[in-house]
Every structure is written in structure tokens, then in C-alpha cells.
mmCIF file of C-alpha atoms and ligand atoms in Angstrom:
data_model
loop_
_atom_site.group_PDB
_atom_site.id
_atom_site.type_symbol
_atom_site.label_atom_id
_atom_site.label_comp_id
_atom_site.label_asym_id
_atom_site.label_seq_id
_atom_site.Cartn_x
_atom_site.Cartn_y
_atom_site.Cartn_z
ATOM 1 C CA UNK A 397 24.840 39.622 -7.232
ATOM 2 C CA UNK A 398 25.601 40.348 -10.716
ATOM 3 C CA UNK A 399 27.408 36.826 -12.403
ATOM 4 C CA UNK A 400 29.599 39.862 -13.982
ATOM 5 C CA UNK A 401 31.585 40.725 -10.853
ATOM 6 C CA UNK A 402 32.851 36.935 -9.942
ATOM 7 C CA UNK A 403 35.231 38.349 -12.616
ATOM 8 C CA UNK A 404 37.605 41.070 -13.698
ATOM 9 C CA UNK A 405 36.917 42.417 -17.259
ATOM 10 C CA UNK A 406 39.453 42.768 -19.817
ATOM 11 C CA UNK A 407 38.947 43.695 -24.138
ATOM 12 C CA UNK A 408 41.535 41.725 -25.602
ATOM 13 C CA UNK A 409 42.226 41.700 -29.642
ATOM 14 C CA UNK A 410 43.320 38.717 -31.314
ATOM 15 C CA UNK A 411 44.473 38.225 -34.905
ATOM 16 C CA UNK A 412 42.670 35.073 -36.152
ATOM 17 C CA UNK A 413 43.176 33.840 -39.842
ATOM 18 C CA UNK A 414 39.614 33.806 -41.780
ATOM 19 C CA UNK A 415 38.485 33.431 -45.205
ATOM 20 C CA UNK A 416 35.755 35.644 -46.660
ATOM 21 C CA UNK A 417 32.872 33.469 -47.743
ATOM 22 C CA UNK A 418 32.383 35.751 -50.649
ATOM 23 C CA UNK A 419 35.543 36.259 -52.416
ATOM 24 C CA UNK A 420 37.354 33.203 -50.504
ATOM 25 C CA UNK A 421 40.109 35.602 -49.964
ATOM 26 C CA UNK A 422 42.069 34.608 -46.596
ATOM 27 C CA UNK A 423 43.208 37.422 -44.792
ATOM 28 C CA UNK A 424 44.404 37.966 -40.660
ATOM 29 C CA UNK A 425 41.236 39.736 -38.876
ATOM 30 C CA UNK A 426 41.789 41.586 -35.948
ATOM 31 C CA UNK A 427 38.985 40.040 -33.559
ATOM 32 C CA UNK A 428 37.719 41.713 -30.082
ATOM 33 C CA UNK A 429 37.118 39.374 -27.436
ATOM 34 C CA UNK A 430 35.696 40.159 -23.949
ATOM 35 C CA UNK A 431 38.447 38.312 -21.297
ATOM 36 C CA UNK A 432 36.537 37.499 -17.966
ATOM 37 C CA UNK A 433 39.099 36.002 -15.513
ATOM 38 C CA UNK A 434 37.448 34.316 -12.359
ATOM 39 C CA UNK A 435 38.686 37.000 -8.886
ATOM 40 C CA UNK A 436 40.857 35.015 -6.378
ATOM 41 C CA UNK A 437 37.933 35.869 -3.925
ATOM 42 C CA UNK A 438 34.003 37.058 -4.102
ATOM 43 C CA UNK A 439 33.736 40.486 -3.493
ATOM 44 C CA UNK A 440 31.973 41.738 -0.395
ATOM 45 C CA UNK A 441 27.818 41.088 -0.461
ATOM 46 C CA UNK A 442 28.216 37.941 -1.468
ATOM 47 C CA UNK A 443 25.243 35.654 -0.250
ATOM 48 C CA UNK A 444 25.254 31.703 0.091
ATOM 49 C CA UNK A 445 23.704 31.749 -3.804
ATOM 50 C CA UNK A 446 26.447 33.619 -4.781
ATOM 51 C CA UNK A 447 29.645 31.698 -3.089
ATOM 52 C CA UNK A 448 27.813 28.164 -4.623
ATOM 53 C CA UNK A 449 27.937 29.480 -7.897
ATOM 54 C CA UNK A 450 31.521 31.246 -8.211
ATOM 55 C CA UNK A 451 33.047 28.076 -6.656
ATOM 56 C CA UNK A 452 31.295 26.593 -9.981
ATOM 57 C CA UNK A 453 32.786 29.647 -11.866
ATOM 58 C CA UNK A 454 35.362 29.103 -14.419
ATOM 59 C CA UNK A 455 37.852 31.958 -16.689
ATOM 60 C CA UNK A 456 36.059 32.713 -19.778
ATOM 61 C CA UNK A 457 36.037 34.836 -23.238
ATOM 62 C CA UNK A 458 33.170 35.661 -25.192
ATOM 63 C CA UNK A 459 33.398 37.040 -28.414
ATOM 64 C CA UNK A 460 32.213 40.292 -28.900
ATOM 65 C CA UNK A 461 32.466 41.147 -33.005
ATOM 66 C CA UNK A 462 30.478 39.261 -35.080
ATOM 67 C CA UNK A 463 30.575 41.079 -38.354
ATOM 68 C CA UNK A 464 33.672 41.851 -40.294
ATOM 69 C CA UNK A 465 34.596 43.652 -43.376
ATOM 70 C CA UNK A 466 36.300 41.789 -45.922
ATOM 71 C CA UNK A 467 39.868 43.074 -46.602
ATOM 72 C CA UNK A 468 40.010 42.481 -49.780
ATOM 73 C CA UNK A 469 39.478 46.164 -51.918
ATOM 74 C CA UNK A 470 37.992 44.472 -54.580
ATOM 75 C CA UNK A 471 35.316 42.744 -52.352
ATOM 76 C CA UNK A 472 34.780 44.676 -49.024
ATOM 77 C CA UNK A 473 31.510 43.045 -48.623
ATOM 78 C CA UNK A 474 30.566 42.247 -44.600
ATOM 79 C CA UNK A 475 30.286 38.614 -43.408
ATOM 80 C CA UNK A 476 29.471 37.240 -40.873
ATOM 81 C CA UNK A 477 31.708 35.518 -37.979
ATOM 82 C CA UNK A 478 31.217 31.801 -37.207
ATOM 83 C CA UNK A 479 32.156 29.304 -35.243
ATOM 84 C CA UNK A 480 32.691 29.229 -31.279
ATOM 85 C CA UNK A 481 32.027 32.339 -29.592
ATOM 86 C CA UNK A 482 32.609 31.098 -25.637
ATOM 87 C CA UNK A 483 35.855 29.425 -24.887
ATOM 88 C CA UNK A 484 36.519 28.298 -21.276
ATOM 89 C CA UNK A 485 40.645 29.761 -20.332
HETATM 90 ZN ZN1 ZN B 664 35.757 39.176 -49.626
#
């Protein structure tokens, strides 16, 4: 079974403060992150491989932008995201 369906999908946005490595300007970023919250129960096919590793499953988000465009009109230039891009919820 597909890791995938241990968990319902959800696109969530965040605003997260950054600073463009370029100009230094700091501006808020809206950020898309891919929520995948762990079911109550395995849905139906589930084999023994399956029910050992979504007891070990835990809530997590993953990141799914990675390149942003500064906000800044004079700059504009694209950089890169950094930093963390799996956080356990
Ligand atoms: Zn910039």
C-alpha cells in the first residue's frame, strides 16, 4: 500500500517572514505546504507490512515551494528557499 494513504491530504499556505539573499529586503512570503494528517484507522487492504508501519506513522508537512520571487520591484530576482522542509505536527 501506498505510504500516501495512511494519511489525508491537505495544501495549506502559510505566511512565513524571509529575507531575500540578494537585496536583504525582508518581506512576508506566502509559502505552500503539503499537510498529511495520520487517518484514525488504515483503510481497507491493509496487510501486516502496512498496519506495522502506520502504527509507526506520525502527522507531517512537507514543503512543497522551493523557489520564490523576491517582492521587492526593484529586485524581483528568484531565490531559493532554505531551511527545514519536513516538520513532524
Ligand atoms: Zn530581493
Amino acid at each position: 500500500m501506498d505510504e500516501k494513504r495512511y494519511y489525508e491530504e491537505k495544501e495549506e499556505t502559510k505566511q512565513m517572514q524571509l529575507v531575500c539573499p540578494h537585496c536583504r529586503q525582508e518581506n512576508a512570503y506566502p509559502v505552500r505546504w503539503m499537510v498529511r494528517t495520520k487517518r484514525t484507522q488504515l483503510p481497507g487492504g491493509a496487510n501486516e507490512q502496512d498496519r506495522e508501519n502506520f502504527k509507526k506513522a506520525r502527522s507531517y508537512m512537507v514543503r512543497i515551494d522551493n523557489l520564490l520571487a523576491c517582492r521587492n520591484i526593484k529586485c524581483r530576482k528568484r531565490f531559493d528557499l532554505t531551511g527545514q522542509t519536513v516538520f513532524l505536527i
